PDB file of C-alpha atoms in Angstrom:
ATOM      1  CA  UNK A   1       7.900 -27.160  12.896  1.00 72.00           C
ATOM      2  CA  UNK A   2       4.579 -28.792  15.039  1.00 72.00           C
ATOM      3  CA  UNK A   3       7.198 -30.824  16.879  1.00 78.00           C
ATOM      4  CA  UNK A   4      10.143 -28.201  17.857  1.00 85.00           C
ATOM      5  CA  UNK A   5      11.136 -28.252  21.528  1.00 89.00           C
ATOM      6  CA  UNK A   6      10.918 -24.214  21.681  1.00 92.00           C
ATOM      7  CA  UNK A   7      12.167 -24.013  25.068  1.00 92.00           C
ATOM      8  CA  UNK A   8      15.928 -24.581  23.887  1.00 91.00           C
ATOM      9  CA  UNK A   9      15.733 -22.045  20.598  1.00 93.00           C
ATOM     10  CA  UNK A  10      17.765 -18.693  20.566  1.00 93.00           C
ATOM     11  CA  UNK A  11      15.377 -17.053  18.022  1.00 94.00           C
ATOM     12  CA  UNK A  12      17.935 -13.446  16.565  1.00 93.00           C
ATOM     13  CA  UNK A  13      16.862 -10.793  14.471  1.00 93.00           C
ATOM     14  CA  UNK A  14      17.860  -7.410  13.725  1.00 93.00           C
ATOM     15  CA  UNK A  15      16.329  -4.317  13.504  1.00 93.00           C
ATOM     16  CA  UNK A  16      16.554  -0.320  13.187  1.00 92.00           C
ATOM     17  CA  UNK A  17      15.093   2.492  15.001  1.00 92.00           C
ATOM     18  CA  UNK A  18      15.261   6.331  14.476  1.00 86.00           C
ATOM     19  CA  UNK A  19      16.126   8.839  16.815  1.00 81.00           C
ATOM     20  CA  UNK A  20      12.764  10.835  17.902  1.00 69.00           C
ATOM     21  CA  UNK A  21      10.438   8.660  15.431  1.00 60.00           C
ATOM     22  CA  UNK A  22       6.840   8.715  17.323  1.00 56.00           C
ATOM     23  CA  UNK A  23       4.410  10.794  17.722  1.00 57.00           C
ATOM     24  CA  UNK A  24       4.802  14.134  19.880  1.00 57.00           C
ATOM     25  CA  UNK A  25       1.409  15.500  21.209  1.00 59.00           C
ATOM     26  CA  UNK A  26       1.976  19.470  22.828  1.00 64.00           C
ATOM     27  CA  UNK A  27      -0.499  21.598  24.219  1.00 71.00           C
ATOM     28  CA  UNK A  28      -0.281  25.272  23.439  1.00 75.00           C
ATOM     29  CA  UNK A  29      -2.543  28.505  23.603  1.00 80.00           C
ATOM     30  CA  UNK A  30      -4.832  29.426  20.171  1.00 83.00           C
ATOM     31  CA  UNK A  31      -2.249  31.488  18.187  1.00 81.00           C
ATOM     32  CA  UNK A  32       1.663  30.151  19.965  1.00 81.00           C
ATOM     33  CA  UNK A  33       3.755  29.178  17.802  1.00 77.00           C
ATOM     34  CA  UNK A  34       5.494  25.399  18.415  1.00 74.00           C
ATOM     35  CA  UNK A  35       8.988  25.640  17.927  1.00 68.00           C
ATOM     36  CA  UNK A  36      10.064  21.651  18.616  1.00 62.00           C
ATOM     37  CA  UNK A  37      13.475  20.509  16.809  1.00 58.00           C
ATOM     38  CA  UNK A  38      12.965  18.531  13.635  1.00 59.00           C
ATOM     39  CA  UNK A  39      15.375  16.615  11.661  1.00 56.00           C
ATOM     40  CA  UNK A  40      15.679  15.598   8.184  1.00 59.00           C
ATOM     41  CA  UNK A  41      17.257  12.737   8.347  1.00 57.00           C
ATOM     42  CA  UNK A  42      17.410  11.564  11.982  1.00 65.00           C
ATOM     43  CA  UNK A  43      19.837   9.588  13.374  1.00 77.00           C
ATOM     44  CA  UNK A  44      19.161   5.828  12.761  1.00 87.00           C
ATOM     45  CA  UNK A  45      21.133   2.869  14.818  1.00 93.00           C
ATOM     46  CA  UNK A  46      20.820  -0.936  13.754  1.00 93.00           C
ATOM     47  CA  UNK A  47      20.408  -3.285  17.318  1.00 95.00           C
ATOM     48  CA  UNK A  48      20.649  -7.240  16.828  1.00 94.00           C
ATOM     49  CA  UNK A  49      19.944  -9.700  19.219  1.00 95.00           C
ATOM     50  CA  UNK A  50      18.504 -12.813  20.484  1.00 94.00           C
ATOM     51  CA  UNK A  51      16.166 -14.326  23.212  1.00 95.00           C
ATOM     52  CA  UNK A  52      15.156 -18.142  24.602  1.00 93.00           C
ATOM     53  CA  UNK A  53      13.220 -18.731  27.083  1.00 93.00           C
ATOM     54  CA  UNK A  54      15.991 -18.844  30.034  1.00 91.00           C
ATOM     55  CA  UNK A  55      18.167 -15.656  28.863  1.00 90.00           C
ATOM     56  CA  UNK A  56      19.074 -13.231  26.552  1.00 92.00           C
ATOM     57  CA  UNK A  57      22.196 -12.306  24.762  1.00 92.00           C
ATOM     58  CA  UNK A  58      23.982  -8.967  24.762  1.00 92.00           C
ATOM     59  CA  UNK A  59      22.246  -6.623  22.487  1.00 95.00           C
ATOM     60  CA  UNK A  60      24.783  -5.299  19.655  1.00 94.00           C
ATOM     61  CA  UNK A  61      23.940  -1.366  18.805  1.00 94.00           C
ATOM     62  CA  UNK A  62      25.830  -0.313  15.670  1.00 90.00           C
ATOM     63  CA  UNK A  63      25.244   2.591  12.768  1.00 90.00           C
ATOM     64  CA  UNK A  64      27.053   0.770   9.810  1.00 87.00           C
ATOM     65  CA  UNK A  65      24.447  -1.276   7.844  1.00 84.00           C
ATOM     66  CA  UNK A  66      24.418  -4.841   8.519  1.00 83.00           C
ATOM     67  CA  UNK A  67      27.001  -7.185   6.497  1.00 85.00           C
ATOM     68  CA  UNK A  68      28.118 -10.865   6.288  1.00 85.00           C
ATOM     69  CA  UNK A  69      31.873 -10.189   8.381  1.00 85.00           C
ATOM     70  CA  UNK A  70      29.805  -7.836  10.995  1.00 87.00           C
ATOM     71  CA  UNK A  71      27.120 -10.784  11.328  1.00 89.00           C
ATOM     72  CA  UNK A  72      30.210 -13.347  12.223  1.00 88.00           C
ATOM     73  CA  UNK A  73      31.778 -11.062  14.671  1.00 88.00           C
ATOM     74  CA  UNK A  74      28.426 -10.306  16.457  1.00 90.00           C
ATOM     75  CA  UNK A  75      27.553 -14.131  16.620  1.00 89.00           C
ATOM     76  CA  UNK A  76      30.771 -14.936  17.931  1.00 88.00           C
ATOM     77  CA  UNK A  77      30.681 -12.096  20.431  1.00 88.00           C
ATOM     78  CA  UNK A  78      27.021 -12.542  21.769  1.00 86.00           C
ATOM     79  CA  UNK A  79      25.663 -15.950  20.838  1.00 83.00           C
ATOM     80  CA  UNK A  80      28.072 -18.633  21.317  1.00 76.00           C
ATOM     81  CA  UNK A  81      28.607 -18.361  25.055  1.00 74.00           C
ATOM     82  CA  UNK A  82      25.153 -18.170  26.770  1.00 73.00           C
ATOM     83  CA  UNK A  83      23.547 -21.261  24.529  1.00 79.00           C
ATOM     84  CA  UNK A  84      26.726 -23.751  24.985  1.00 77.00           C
ATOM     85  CA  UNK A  85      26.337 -22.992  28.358  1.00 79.00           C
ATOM     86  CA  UNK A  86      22.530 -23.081  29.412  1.00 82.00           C
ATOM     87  CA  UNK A  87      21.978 -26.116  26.615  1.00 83.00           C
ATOM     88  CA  UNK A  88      25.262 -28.187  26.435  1.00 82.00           C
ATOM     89  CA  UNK A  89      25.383 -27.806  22.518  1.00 82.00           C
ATOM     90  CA  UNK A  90      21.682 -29.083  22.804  1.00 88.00           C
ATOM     91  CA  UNK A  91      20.276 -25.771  21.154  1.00 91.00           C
ATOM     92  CA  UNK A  92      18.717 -24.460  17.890  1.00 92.00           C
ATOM     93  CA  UNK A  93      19.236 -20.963  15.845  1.00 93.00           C
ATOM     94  CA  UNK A  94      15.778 -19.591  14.604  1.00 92.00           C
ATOM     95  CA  UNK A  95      16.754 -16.533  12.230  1.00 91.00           C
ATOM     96  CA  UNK A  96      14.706 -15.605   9.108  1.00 88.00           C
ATOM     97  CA  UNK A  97      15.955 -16.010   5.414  1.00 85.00           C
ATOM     98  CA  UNK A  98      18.422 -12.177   4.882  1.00 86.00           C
ATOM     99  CA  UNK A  99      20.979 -12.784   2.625  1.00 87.00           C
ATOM    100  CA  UNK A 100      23.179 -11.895   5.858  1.00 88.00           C
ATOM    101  CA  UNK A 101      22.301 -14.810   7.190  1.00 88.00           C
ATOM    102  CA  UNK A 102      21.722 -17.303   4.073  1.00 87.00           C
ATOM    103  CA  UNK A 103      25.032 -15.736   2.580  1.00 88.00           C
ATOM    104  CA  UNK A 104      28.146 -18.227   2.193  1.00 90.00           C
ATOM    105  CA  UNK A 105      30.343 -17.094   5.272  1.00 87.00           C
ATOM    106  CA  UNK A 106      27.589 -16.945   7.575  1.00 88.00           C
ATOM    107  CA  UNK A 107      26.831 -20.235   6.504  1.00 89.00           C
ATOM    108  CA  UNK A 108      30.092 -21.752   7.084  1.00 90.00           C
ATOM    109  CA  UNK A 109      30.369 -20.169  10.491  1.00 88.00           C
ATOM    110  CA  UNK A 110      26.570 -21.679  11.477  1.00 90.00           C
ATOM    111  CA  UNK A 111      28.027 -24.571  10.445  1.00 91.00           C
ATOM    112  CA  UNK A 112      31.046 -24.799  12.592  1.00 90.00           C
ATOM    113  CA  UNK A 113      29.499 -23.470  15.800  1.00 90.00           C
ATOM    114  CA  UNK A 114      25.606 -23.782  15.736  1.00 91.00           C
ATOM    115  CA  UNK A 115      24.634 -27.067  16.893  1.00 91.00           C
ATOM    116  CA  UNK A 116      21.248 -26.905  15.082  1.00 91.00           C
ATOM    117  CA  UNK A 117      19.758 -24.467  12.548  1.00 91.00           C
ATOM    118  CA  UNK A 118      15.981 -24.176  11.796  1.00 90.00           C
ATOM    119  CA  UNK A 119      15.120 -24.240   8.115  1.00 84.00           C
ATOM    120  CA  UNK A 120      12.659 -21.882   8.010  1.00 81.00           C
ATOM    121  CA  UNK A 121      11.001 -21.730   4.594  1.00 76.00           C
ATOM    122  CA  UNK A 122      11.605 -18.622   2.409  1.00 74.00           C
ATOM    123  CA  UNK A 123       9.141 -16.409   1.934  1.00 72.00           C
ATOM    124  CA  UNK A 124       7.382 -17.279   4.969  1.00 74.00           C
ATOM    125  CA  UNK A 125       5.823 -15.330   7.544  1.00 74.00           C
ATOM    126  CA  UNK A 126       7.945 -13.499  10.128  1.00 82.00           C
ATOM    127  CA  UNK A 127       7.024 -15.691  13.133  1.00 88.00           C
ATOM    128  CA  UNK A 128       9.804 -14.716  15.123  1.00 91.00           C
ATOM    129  CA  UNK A 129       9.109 -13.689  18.578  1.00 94.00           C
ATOM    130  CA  UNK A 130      11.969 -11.371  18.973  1.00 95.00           C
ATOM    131  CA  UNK A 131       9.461  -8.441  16.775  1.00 93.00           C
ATOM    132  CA  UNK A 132       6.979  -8.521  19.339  1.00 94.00           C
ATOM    133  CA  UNK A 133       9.954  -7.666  21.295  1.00 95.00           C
ATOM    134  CA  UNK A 134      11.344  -5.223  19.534  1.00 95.00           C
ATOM    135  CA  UNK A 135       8.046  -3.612  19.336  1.00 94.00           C
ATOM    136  CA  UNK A 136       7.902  -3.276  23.260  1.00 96.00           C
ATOM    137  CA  UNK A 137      11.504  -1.882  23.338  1.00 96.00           C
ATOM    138  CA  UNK A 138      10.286   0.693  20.104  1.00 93.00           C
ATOM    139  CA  UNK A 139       7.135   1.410  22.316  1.00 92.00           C
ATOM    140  CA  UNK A 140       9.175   2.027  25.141  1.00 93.00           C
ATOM    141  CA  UNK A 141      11.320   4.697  23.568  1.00 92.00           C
ATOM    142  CA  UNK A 142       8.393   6.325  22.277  1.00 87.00           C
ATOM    143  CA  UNK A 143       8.268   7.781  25.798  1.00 84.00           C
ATOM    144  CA  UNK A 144      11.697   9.852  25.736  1.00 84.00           C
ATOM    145  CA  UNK A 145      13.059  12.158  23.654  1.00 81.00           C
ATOM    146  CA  UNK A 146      16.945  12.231  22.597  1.00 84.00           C
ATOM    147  CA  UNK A 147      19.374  15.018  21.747  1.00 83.00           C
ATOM    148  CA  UNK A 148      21.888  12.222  20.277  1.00 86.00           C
ATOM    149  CA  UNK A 149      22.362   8.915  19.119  1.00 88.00           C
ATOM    150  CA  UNK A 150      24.678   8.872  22.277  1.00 93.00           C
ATOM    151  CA  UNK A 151      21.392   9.389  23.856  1.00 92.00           C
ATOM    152  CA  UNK A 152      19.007   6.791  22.323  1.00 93.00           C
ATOM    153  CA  UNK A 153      21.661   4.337  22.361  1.00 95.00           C
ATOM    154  CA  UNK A 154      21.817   4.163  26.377  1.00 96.00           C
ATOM    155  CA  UNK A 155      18.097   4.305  26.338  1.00 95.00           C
ATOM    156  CA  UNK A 156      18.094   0.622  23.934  1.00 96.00           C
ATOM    157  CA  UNK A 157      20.402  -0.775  26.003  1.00 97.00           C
ATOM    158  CA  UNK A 158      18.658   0.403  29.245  1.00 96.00           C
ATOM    159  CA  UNK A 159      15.534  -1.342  28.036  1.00 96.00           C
ATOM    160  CA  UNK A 160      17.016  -4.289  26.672  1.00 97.00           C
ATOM    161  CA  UNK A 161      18.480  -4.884  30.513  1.00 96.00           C
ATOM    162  CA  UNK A 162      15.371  -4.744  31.583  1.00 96.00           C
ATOM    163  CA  UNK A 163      13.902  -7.598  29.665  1.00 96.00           C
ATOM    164  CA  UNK A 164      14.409 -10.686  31.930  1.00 93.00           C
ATOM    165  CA  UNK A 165      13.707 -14.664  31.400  1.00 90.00           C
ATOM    166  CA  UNK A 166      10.082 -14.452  33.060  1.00 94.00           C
ATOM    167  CA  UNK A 167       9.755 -11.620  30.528  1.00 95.00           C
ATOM    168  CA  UNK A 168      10.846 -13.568  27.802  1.00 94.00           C
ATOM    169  CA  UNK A 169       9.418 -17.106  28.457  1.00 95.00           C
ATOM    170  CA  UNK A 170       6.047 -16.322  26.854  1.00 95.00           C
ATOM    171  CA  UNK A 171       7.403 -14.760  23.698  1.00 93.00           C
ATOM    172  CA  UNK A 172       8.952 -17.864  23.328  1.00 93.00           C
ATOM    173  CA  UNK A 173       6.671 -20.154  23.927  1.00 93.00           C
ATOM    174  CA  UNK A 174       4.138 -18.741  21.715  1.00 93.00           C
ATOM    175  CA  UNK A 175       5.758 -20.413  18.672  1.00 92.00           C
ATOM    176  CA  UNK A 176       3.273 -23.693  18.700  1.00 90.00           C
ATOM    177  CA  UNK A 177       0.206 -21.340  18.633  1.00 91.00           C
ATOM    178  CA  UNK A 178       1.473 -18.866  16.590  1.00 89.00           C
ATOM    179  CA  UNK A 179       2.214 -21.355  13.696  1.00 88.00           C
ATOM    180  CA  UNK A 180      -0.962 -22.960  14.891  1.00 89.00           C
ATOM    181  CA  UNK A 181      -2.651 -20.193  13.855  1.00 90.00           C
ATOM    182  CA  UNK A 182      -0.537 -19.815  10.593  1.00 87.00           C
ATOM    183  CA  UNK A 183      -1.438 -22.583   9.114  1.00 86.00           C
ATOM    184  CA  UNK A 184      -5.052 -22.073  10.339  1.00 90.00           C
ATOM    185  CA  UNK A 185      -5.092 -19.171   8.406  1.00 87.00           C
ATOM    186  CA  UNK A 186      -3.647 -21.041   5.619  1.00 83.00           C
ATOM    187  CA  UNK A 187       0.136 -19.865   5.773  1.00 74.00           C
TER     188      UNK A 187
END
């Protein structure tokens, strides 16, 4: 991995977040009751997406859990276009080792229309820098409150807009140190 040109890797990933999930600090005179809303099983929606250091690609928000068919249809509809264009078919997918994306279809469709695909070894470290992004957009949300998934959704994809390629170029970048520092801290 020492020798990876970074600079022309779409690194994906999925994740979830929860409607209302953080932390809500509220002042109140000794003795008031808080009445805040509270929910027992808050609305949840899945996001996927992917980042390299000169763009991003359209952020797919969905509820339904994540299978092999919806993985196809959301690389087809978000991934394909941006690298071929930007790289000339000179690009590489970094994803980690789900069985969504290790599964037989996904495979074959990798195969047909991904130029290059890391191997990254199972049961390896989640380098990817797409967390640390997610964990911006997560703390980001933290800020607002929602009344629907309606809600929270426009918030993601607010955020994700905001997220440009001088944003981006760092996480990117950071691969060489961040294994660097993996195998410095022996794996």
């Amino acid at each position: 991995m020492r020798g990876q040109n970074w600079s022309k890797v779409f690194f994906t990933d999925e994740s979830s977040i929860w409607m209302n999930s953080g932390k809500i600090y509220v002042w109140t005179k000794k003795g008031q009751p808080i009445n805040l809303p509270t929910f027992k099983h808050p609305a949840k929606l899945h996001i996927w997406g992917g980042i390299s250091v000169m763009c991003k690609t359209n952020l797919k928000v969905f509820t339904k859990n994540f299978n092999q068919e919806r993985y196809k249809t959301v690389l087809n509809e978000c991934l394909i276009q941006e690298p071929n264009a930007l790289y000339r078919n000179k690009w590489a997918l970094q994803e980690d080792n789900s069985p969504i994306h290790t599964g037989n279809a996904a495979k074959a469709w990798k195969q047909e229309f991904v130029p290059h695909q890391i191997d990254w070894p199972s049961n390896s470290p989640d380098l990817n820098p797409i967390e640390n992004l997610w964990a911006v957009l997560k703390k980001r949300l933290l800020k607002k409150r929602f009344n629907s998934s309606n809600e929270l959704k426009e918030a993601i994809l607010e955020i994700w807009n905001t997220f440009d390629p001088e944003f981006l170029k760092p996480f990117c970048l950071s691969m060489d140190k961040r294994i660097r520092l993996c195998i410095k801290g022996g794996g």
